mmCIF file with all atom_site columns, C-alpha atoms and ligand atoms in Angstrom:
data_model
loop_
_atom_site.group_PDB
_atom_site.id
_atom_site.type_symbol
_atom_site.label_atom_id
_atom_site.label_alt_id
_atom_site.label_comp_id
_atom_site.label_asym_id
_atom_site.label_entity_id
_atom_site.label_seq_id
_atom_site.pdbx_PDB_ins_code
_atom_site.Cartn_x
_atom_site.Cartn_y
_atom_site.Cartn_z
_atom_site.occupancy
_atom_site.B_iso_or_equiv
_atom_site.pdbx_formal_charge
_atom_site.auth_seq_id
_atom_site.auth_comp_id
_atom_site.auth_asym_id
_atom_site.auth_atom_id
_atom_site.pdbx_PDB_model_num
ATOM   1   C  CA  . MET A 1 1   ? 15.475  24.537 -10.631 1.00 50.00 ? 17  MET A CA  1
ATOM   2   C  CA  . SER A 1 2   ? 16.554  21.284 -8.240  1.00 63.00 ? 18  SER A CA  1
ATOM   3   C  CA  . ASP A 1 3   ? 15.962  23.557 -4.961  1.00 71.00 ? 19  ASP A CA  1
ATOM   4   C  CA  . LEU A 1 4   ? 12.263  23.957 -6.377  1.00 67.00 ? 20  LEU A CA  1
ATOM   5   C  CA  . ARG A 1 5   ? 12.248  20.507 -7.102  1.00 75.00 ? 21  ARG A CA  1
ATOM   6   C  CA  . ASP A 1 6   ? 13.237  19.505 -3.535  1.00 77.00 ? 22  ASP A CA  1
ATOM   7   C  CA  . LEU A 1 7   ? 10.500  22.180 -2.048  1.00 75.00 ? 23  LEU A CA  1
ATOM   8   C  CA  . TYR A 1 8   ? 7.689   20.169 -4.561  1.00 82.00 ? 24  TYR A CA  1
ATOM   9   C  CA  . GLN A 1 9   ? 8.929   16.953 -3.008  1.00 89.00 ? 25  GLN A CA  1
ATOM   10  C  CA  . GLU A 1 10  ? 8.746   18.039 0.205   1.00 92.00 ? 26  GLU A CA  1
ATOM   11  C  CA  . LEU A 1 11  ? 5.242   19.277 -0.078  1.00 93.00 ? 27  LEU A CA  1
ATOM   12  C  CA  . ILE A 1 12  ? 3.523   16.403 -1.835  1.00 94.00 ? 28  ILE A CA  1
ATOM   13  C  CA  . VAL A 1 13  ? 5.286   13.753 0.674   1.00 95.00 ? 29  VAL A CA  1
ATOM   14  C  CA  . ASP A 1 14  ? 3.858   16.341 3.625   1.00 96.00 ? 30  ASP A CA  1
ATOM   15  C  CA  . HIS A 1 15  ? 0.150   16.524 2.387   1.00 97.00 ? 31  HIS A CA  1
ATOM   16  C  CA  . ASN A 1 16  ? 0.718   12.699 1.377   1.00 96.00 ? 32  ASN A CA  1
ATOM   17  C  CA  . ARG A 1 17  ? 1.922   12.014 5.758   1.00 97.00 ? 33  ARG A CA  1
ATOM   18  C  CA  . ARG A 1 18  ? -0.729  14.361 6.808   1.00 98.00 ? 34  ARG A CA  1
ATOM   19  C  CA  . PRO A 1 19  ? -3.528  14.643 3.862   1.00 98.00 ? 35  PRO A CA  1
ATOM   20  C  CA  . ARG A 1 20  ? -5.364  17.943 4.885   1.00 98.00 ? 36  ARG A CA  1
ATOM   21  C  CA  . ASN A 1 21  ? -9.468  17.549 4.767   1.00 98.00 ? 37  ASN A CA  1
ATOM   22  C  CA  . PHE A 1 22  ? -9.194  13.925 5.286   1.00 98.00 ? 38  PHE A CA  1
ATOM   23  C  CA  . GLY A 1 23  ? -12.314 11.941 6.410   1.00 98.00 ? 39  GLY A CA  1
ATOM   24  C  CA  . PRO A 1 24  ? -16.272 11.727 5.681   1.00 96.00 ? 40  PRO A CA  1
ATOM   25  C  CA  . LEU A 1 25  ? -18.010 15.148 6.045   1.00 96.00 ? 41  LEU A CA  1
ATOM   26  C  CA  . GLU A 1 26  ? -21.086 13.932 7.642   1.00 92.00 ? 42  GLU A CA  1
ATOM   27  C  CA  . ASP A 1 27  ? -23.638 16.903 6.004   1.00 93.00 ? 43  ASP A CA  1
ATOM   28  C  CA  . ALA A 1 28  ? -22.307 16.351 2.862   1.00 95.00 ? 44  ALA A CA  1
ATOM   29  C  CA  . ASP A 1 29  ? -24.657 17.432 -0.426  1.00 93.00 ? 45  ASP A CA  1
ATOM   30  C  CA  . ARG A 1 30  ? -22.634 15.942 -2.808  1.00 95.00 ? 46  ARG A CA  1
ATOM   31  C  CA  . ARG A 1 31  ? -20.456 12.728 -2.401  1.00 95.00 ? 47  ARG A CA  1
ATOM   32  C  CA  . ALA A 1 32  ? -18.738 11.384 -5.431  1.00 96.00 ? 48  ALA A CA  1
ATOM   33  C  CA  . GLU A 1 33  ? -16.048 8.100  -5.761  1.00 96.00 ? 49  GLU A CA  1
ATOM   34  C  CA  . GLY A 1 34  ? -13.357 8.032  -7.748  1.00 97.00 ? 50  GLY A CA  1
ATOM   35  C  CA  . HIS A 1 35  ? -11.043 5.253  -8.901  1.00 97.00 ? 51  HIS A CA  1
ATOM   36  C  CA  . ASN A 1 36  ? -7.694  4.925  -10.946 1.00 97.00 ? 52  ASN A CA  1
ATOM   37  C  CA  . PRO A 1 37  ? -7.450  1.184  -11.988 1.00 96.00 ? 53  PRO A CA  1
ATOM   38  C  CA  . LEU A 1 38  ? -3.973  1.456  -13.493 1.00 94.00 ? 54  LEU A CA  1
ATOM   39  C  CA  . CYS A 1 39  ? -2.542  2.438  -9.905  1.00 96.00 ? 55  CYS A CA  1
ATOM   40  C  CA  . GLY A 1 40  ? -4.777  1.478  -7.336  1.00 97.00 ? 56  GLY A CA  1
ATOM   41  C  CA  . ASP A 1 41  ? -5.863  4.727  -6.015  1.00 98.00 ? 57  ASP A CA  1
ATOM   42  C  CA  . ARG A 1 42  ? -9.199  5.186  -5.006  1.00 98.00 ? 58  ARG A CA  1
ATOM   43  C  CA  . VAL A 1 43  ? -10.933 8.129  -3.592  1.00 98.00 ? 59  VAL A CA  1
ATOM   44  C  CA  . THR A 1 44  ? -14.381 9.504  -2.082  1.00 98.00 ? 60  THR A CA  1
ATOM   45  C  CA  . VAL A 1 45  ? -15.365 13.276 -2.556  1.00 98.00 ? 61  VAL A CA  1
ATOM   46  C  CA  . TYR A 1 46  ? -17.570 15.098 -0.234  1.00 97.00 ? 62  TYR A CA  1
ATOM   47  C  CA  . VAL A 1 47  ? -18.886 18.227 -0.727  1.00 97.00 ? 63  VAL A CA  1
ATOM   48  C  CA  . LYS A 1 48  ? -21.569 20.668 1.218   1.00 96.00 ? 64  LYS A CA  1
ATOM   49  C  CA  . LEU A 1 49  ? -22.866 23.518 -0.477  1.00 96.00 ? 65  LEU A CA  1
ATOM   50  C  CA  . ASP A 1 50  ? -24.128 26.997 0.069   1.00 96.00 ? 66  ASP A CA  1
ATOM   51  C  CA  . GLY A 1 51  ? -25.847 27.873 -2.891  1.00 95.00 ? 67  GLY A CA  1
ATOM   52  C  CA  . GLU A 1 52  ? -23.154 28.122 -5.659  1.00 95.00 ? 68  GLU A CA  1
ATOM   53  C  CA  . ARG A 1 53  ? -20.464 28.213 -3.015  1.00 97.00 ? 69  ARG A CA  1
ATOM   54  C  CA  . ILE A 1 54  ? -18.398 24.767 -1.828  1.00 98.00 ? 70  ILE A CA  1
ATOM   55  C  CA  . ALA A 1 55  ? -18.930 25.561 1.818   1.00 98.00 ? 71  ALA A CA  1
ATOM   56  C  CA  . ASP A 1 56  ? -16.858 22.793 2.627   1.00 98.00 ? 72  ASP A CA  1
ATOM   57  C  CA  . VAL A 1 57  ? -15.017 19.805 0.957   1.00 98.00 ? 73  VAL A CA  1
ATOM   58  C  CA  . ARG A 1 58  ? -13.540 16.813 2.464   1.00 98.00 ? 74  ARG A CA  1
ATOM   59  C  CA  . PHE A 1 59  ? -12.203 13.524 1.150   1.00 98.00 ? 75  PHE A CA  1
ATOM   60  C  CA  . GLU A 1 60  ? -11.010 9.948  1.636   1.00 98.00 ? 76  GLU A CA  1
ATOM   61  C  CA  . GLY A 1 61  ? -9.558  6.936  0.593   1.00 96.00 ? 77  GLY A CA  1
ATOM   62  C  CA  . ALA A 1 62  ? -6.104  4.962  -0.525  1.00 96.00 ? 78  ALA A CA  1
ATOM   63  C  CA  . GLY A 1 63  ? -3.295  5.388  -2.940  1.00 96.00 ? 79  GLY A CA  1
ATOM   64  C  CA  . CYS A 1 64  ? -0.558  6.599  -3.829  1.00 96.00 ? 80  CYS A CA  1
ATOM   65  C  CA  . ALA A 1 65  ? 1.203   9.829  -2.642  1.00 95.00 ? 81  ALA A CA  1
ATOM   66  C  CA  . ILE A 1 66  ? 0.669   11.628 -5.751  1.00 95.00 ? 82  ILE A CA  1
ATOM   67  C  CA  . SER A 1 67  ? -3.245  10.839 -5.809  1.00 97.00 ? 83  SER A CA  1
ATOM   68  C  CA  . THR A 1 68  ? -3.329  11.610 -1.391  1.00 98.00 ? 84  THR A CA  1
ATOM   69  C  CA  . ALA A 1 69  ? -1.181  14.325 -1.645  1.00 97.00 ? 85  ALA A CA  1
ATOM   70  C  CA  . SER A 1 70  ? -3.308  16.086 -4.979  1.00 98.00 ? 86  SER A CA  1
ATOM   71  C  CA  . ALA A 1 71  ? -6.767  15.435 -3.151  1.00 98.00 ? 87  ALA A CA  1
ATOM   72  C  CA  . SER A 1 72  ? -5.726  17.065 -0.093  1.00 98.00 ? 88  SER A CA  1
ATOM   73  C  CA  . LEU A 1 73  ? -4.149  20.390 -2.061  1.00 98.00 ? 89  LEU A CA  1
ATOM   74  C  CA  . MET A 1 74  ? -7.313  20.381 -4.161  1.00 98.00 ? 90  MET A CA  1
ATOM   75  C  CA  . THR A 1 75  ? -9.517  20.867 -0.849  1.00 98.00 ? 91  THR A CA  1
ATOM   76  C  CA  . LEU A 1 76  ? -7.790  23.736 0.168   1.00 98.00 ? 92  LEU A CA  1
ATOM   77  C  CA  . ALA A 1 77  ? -7.748  25.183 -2.979  1.00 98.00 ? 93  ALA A CA  1
ATOM   78  C  CA  . ILE A 1 78  ? -11.150 24.927 -3.581  1.00 98.00 ? 94  ILE A CA  1
ATOM   79  C  CA  . LYS A 1 79  ? -13.030 25.403 -0.287  1.00 98.00 ? 95  LYS A CA  1
ATOM   80  C  CA  . GLY A 1 80  ? -14.451 28.684 -0.362  1.00 98.00 ? 96  GLY A CA  1
ATOM   81  C  CA  . LYS A 1 81  ? -14.827 29.153 -4.198  1.00 98.00 ? 97  LYS A CA  1
ATOM   82  C  CA  . THR A 1 82  ? -17.591 28.756 -6.330  1.00 98.00 ? 98  THR A CA  1
ATOM   83  C  CA  . VAL A 1 83  ? -18.398 25.889 -8.516  1.00 97.00 ? 99  VAL A CA  1
ATOM   84  C  CA  . ALA A 1 84  ? -17.796 27.755 -11.311 1.00 96.00 ? 100 ALA A CA  1
ATOM   85  C  CA  . GLU A 1 85  ? -14.583 29.017 -10.079 1.00 97.00 ? 101 GLU A CA  1
ATOM   86  C  CA  . ALA A 1 86  ? -13.571 25.263 -8.828  1.00 97.00 ? 102 ALA A CA  1
ATOM   87  C  CA  . GLU A 1 87  ? -14.128 23.930 -12.802 1.00 96.00 ? 103 GLU A CA  1
ATOM   88  C  CA  . ALA A 1 88  ? -12.145 26.922 -14.160 1.00 95.00 ? 104 ALA A CA  1
ATOM   89  C  CA  . LEU A 1 89  ? -9.306  25.656 -11.306 1.00 96.00 ? 105 LEU A CA  1
ATOM   90  C  CA  . PHE A 1 90  ? -9.573  22.063 -12.512 1.00 96.00 ? 106 PHE A CA  1
ATOM   91  C  CA  . ALA A 1 91  ? -9.036  23.783 -16.514 1.00 95.00 ? 107 ALA A CA  1
ATOM   92  C  CA  . ASP A 1 92  ? -5.885  25.099 -15.324 1.00 96.00 ? 108 ASP A CA  1
ATOM   93  C  CA  . PHE A 1 93  ? -4.752  22.204 -13.352 1.00 97.00 ? 109 PHE A CA  1
ATOM   94  C  CA  . HIS A 1 94  ? -5.501  19.952 -16.009 1.00 96.00 ? 110 HIS A CA  1
ATOM   95  C  CA  . GLY A 1 95  ? -3.256  22.057 -18.370 1.00 95.00 ? 111 GLY A CA  1
ATOM   96  C  CA  . LEU A 1 96  ? -0.414  22.165 -15.305 1.00 95.00 ? 112 LEU A CA  1
ATOM   97  C  CA  . VAL A 1 97  ? 0.074   18.389 -15.242 1.00 95.00 ? 113 VAL A CA  1
ATOM   98  C  CA  . THR A 1 98  ? -0.747  17.387 -18.921 1.00 94.00 ? 114 THR A CA  1
ATOM   99  C  CA  . GLY A 1 99  ? 1.020   20.212 -20.889 1.00 91.00 ? 115 GLY A CA  1
ATOM   100 C  CA  . HIS A 1 100 ? -2.140  20.488 -22.766 1.00 88.00 ? 116 HIS A CA  1
ATOM   101 C  CA  . ASP A 1 101 ? -3.822  23.743 -23.415 1.00 83.00 ? 117 ASP A CA  1
ATOM   102 C  CA  . GLU A 1 102 ? -2.270  26.008 -20.440 1.00 85.00 ? 118 GLU A CA  1
ATOM   103 C  CA  . GLN A 1 103 ? -3.727  29.023 -19.845 1.00 82.00 ? 119 GLN A CA  1
ATOM   104 C  CA  . PRO A 1 104 ? -2.072  32.499 -19.406 1.00 85.00 ? 120 PRO A CA  1
ATOM   105 C  CA  . ASP A 1 105 ? -1.330  33.472 -15.719 1.00 90.00 ? 121 ASP A CA  1
ATOM   106 C  CA  . ALA A 1 106 ? -2.572  29.609 -14.830 1.00 91.00 ? 122 ALA A CA  1
ATOM   107 C  CA  . LEU A 1 107 ? 0.618   29.049 -12.749 1.00 91.00 ? 123 LEU A CA  1
ATOM   108 C  CA  . GLU A 1 108 ? -0.617  32.419 -10.618 1.00 92.00 ? 124 GLU A CA  1
ATOM   109 C  CA  . ARG A 1 109 ? -4.078  30.942 -9.779  1.00 94.00 ? 125 ARG A CA  1
ATOM   110 C  CA  . LEU A 1 110 ? -2.837  27.372 -9.091  1.00 95.00 ? 126 LEU A CA  1
ATOM   111 C  CA  . GLY A 1 111 ? -0.403  28.525 -6.131  1.00 94.00 ? 127 GLY A CA  1
ATOM   112 C  CA  . LYS A 1 112 ? 0.728   25.381 -4.289  1.00 93.00 ? 128 LYS A CA  1
ATOM   113 C  CA  . LEU A 1 113 ? -1.243  23.284 -6.939  1.00 96.00 ? 129 LEU A CA  1
ATOM   114 C  CA  . ALA A 1 114 ? 1.835   23.715 -9.487  1.00 93.00 ? 130 ALA A CA  1
ATOM   115 C  CA  . VAL A 1 115 ? 3.794   21.526 -6.651  1.00 92.00 ? 131 VAL A CA  1
ATOM   116 C  CA  . LEU A 1 116 ? 2.174   18.892 -9.190  1.00 94.00 ? 132 LEU A CA  1
ATOM   117 C  CA  . ALA A 1 117 ? 3.808   20.188 -12.401 1.00 92.00 ? 133 ALA A CA  1
ATOM   118 C  CA  . GLY A 1 118 ? 6.353   17.255 -12.522 1.00 89.00 ? 134 GLY A CA  1
ATOM   119 C  CA  . VAL A 1 119 ? 3.660   14.410 -13.363 1.00 91.00 ? 135 VAL A CA  1
ATOM   120 C  CA  . ARG A 1 120 ? 3.470   15.610 -16.732 1.00 90.00 ? 136 ARG A CA  1
ATOM   121 C  CA  . GLU A 1 121 ? 6.553   14.036 -17.619 1.00 89.00 ? 137 GLU A CA  1
ATOM   122 C  CA  . PHE A 1 122 ? 5.220   10.696 -16.038 1.00 88.00 ? 138 PHE A CA  1
ATOM   123 C  CA  . PRO A 1 123 ? 2.091   10.035 -18.050 1.00 86.00 ? 139 PRO A CA  1
ATOM   124 C  CA  . SER A 1 124 ? 0.908   7.421  -16.235 1.00 87.00 ? 140 SER A CA  1
ATOM   125 C  CA  . ARG A 1 125 ? 0.922   9.600  -12.964 1.00 92.00 ? 141 ARG A CA  1
ATOM   126 C  CA  . VAL A 1 126 ? -1.222  12.164 -14.599 1.00 95.00 ? 142 VAL A CA  1
ATOM   127 C  CA  . LYS A 1 127 ? -4.478  9.945  -13.871 1.00 95.00 ? 143 LYS A CA  1
ATOM   128 C  CA  . CYS A 1 128 ? -3.202  9.997  -10.699 1.00 96.00 ? 144 CYS A CA  1
ATOM   129 C  CA  . ALA A 1 129 ? -2.857  13.587 -9.929  1.00 97.00 ? 145 ALA A CA  1
ATOM   130 C  CA  . THR A 1 130 ? -6.305  14.216 -11.620 1.00 97.00 ? 146 THR A CA  1
ATOM   131 C  CA  . LEU A 1 131 ? -8.032  11.990 -9.855  1.00 98.00 ? 147 LEU A CA  1
ATOM   132 C  CA  . ALA A 1 132 ? -9.336  13.538 -7.065  1.00 98.00 ? 148 ALA A CA  1
ATOM   133 C  CA  . TRP A 1 133 ? -10.509 16.483 -9.818  1.00 98.00 ? 149 TRP A CA  1
ATOM   134 C  CA  . HIS A 1 134 ? -12.585 14.407 -11.762 1.00 97.00 ? 150 HIS A CA  1
ATOM   135 C  CA  . THR A 1 135 ? -14.401 12.868 -8.840  1.00 97.00 ? 151 THR A CA  1
ATOM   136 C  CA  . LEU A 1 136 ? -15.187 16.096 -7.578  1.00 97.00 ? 152 LEU A CA  1
ATOM   137 C  CA  . ASN A 1 137 ? -16.621 17.567 -11.087 1.00 95.00 ? 153 ASN A CA  1
ATOM   138 C  CA  . ASN A 1 138 ? -18.553 13.916 -11.080 1.00 94.00 ? 154 ASN A CA  1
ATOM   139 C  CA  . GLY A 1 139 ? -19.951 14.900 -7.260  1.00 94.00 ? 155 GLY A CA  1
ATOM   140 C  CA  . LEU A 1 140 ? -20.542 18.812 -8.557  1.00 92.00 ? 156 LEU A CA  1
ATOM   141 C  CA  . HIS A 1 141 ? -22.624 17.551 -11.569 1.00 87.00 ? 157 HIS A CA  1
ATOM   142 C  CA  . GLY A 1 142 ? -24.499 14.845 -9.458  1.00 71.00 ? 158 GLY A CA  1
ATOM   143 C  CA  . GLU A 1 143 ? -23.462 11.520 -11.750 1.00 63.00 ? 159 GLU A CA  1
ATOM   144 C  CA  . GLN A 1 144 ? -24.128 8.790  -10.100 1.00 57.00 ? 160 GLN A CA  1
ATOM   145 C  CA  . ALA A 1 145 ? -22.040 6.093  -11.782 1.00 60.00 ? 161 ALA A CA  1
ATOM   146 C  CA  . PRO A 1 146 ? -18.142 5.931  -10.409 1.00 65.00 ? 162 PRO A CA  1
ATOM   147 C  CA  . VAL A 1 147 ? -15.537 7.918  -12.052 1.00 69.00 ? 163 VAL A CA  1
ATOM   148 C  CA  . THR A 1 148 ? -12.728 5.821  -13.502 1.00 73.00 ? 164 THR A CA  1
ATOM   149 C  CA  . THR A 1 149 ? -9.486  7.331  -15.299 1.00 72.00 ? 165 THR A CA  1
ATOM   150 C  CA  . GLU A 1 150 ? -8.747  4.526  -17.116 1.00 61.00 ? 166 GLU A CA  1
HETATM 151 ZN ZN1 . ZN  B 2 .   ? -1.609  6.769  -8.007  1.00 54.43 ? 206 ZN  B ZN1 1
#
């Protein structure tokens, strides 16, 4: 178990240092901002849609290692998926980090996102891990009010 924890820790450190899909997306169809006042994390998520498919997704912002790594892993997980698939993955991810409503086979679908499972032991960090996802959700549904996880 401790080897697995080390691996998870390494992945989080790596994605925090070198976040993937980081920076603005010039021709984004959707853009949403999120803020986690408990920790100070801020994120902006950009999405380019091709019909129902997420053709591209990028993010920018500043926050703790968990929020940055989670946003980075999220972009890798949802690029190329349909909006409905991304929403289903968010439900799986939410179950993973909160320990509530866990779906069968969720770990298989989550892949590398499973590295964030450890935050469930730290309720205040759950908001860090889910900020990018809540923000994405807001963007996909075209809501204008900034997300706050408070
Ligand atoms: Zn945070």
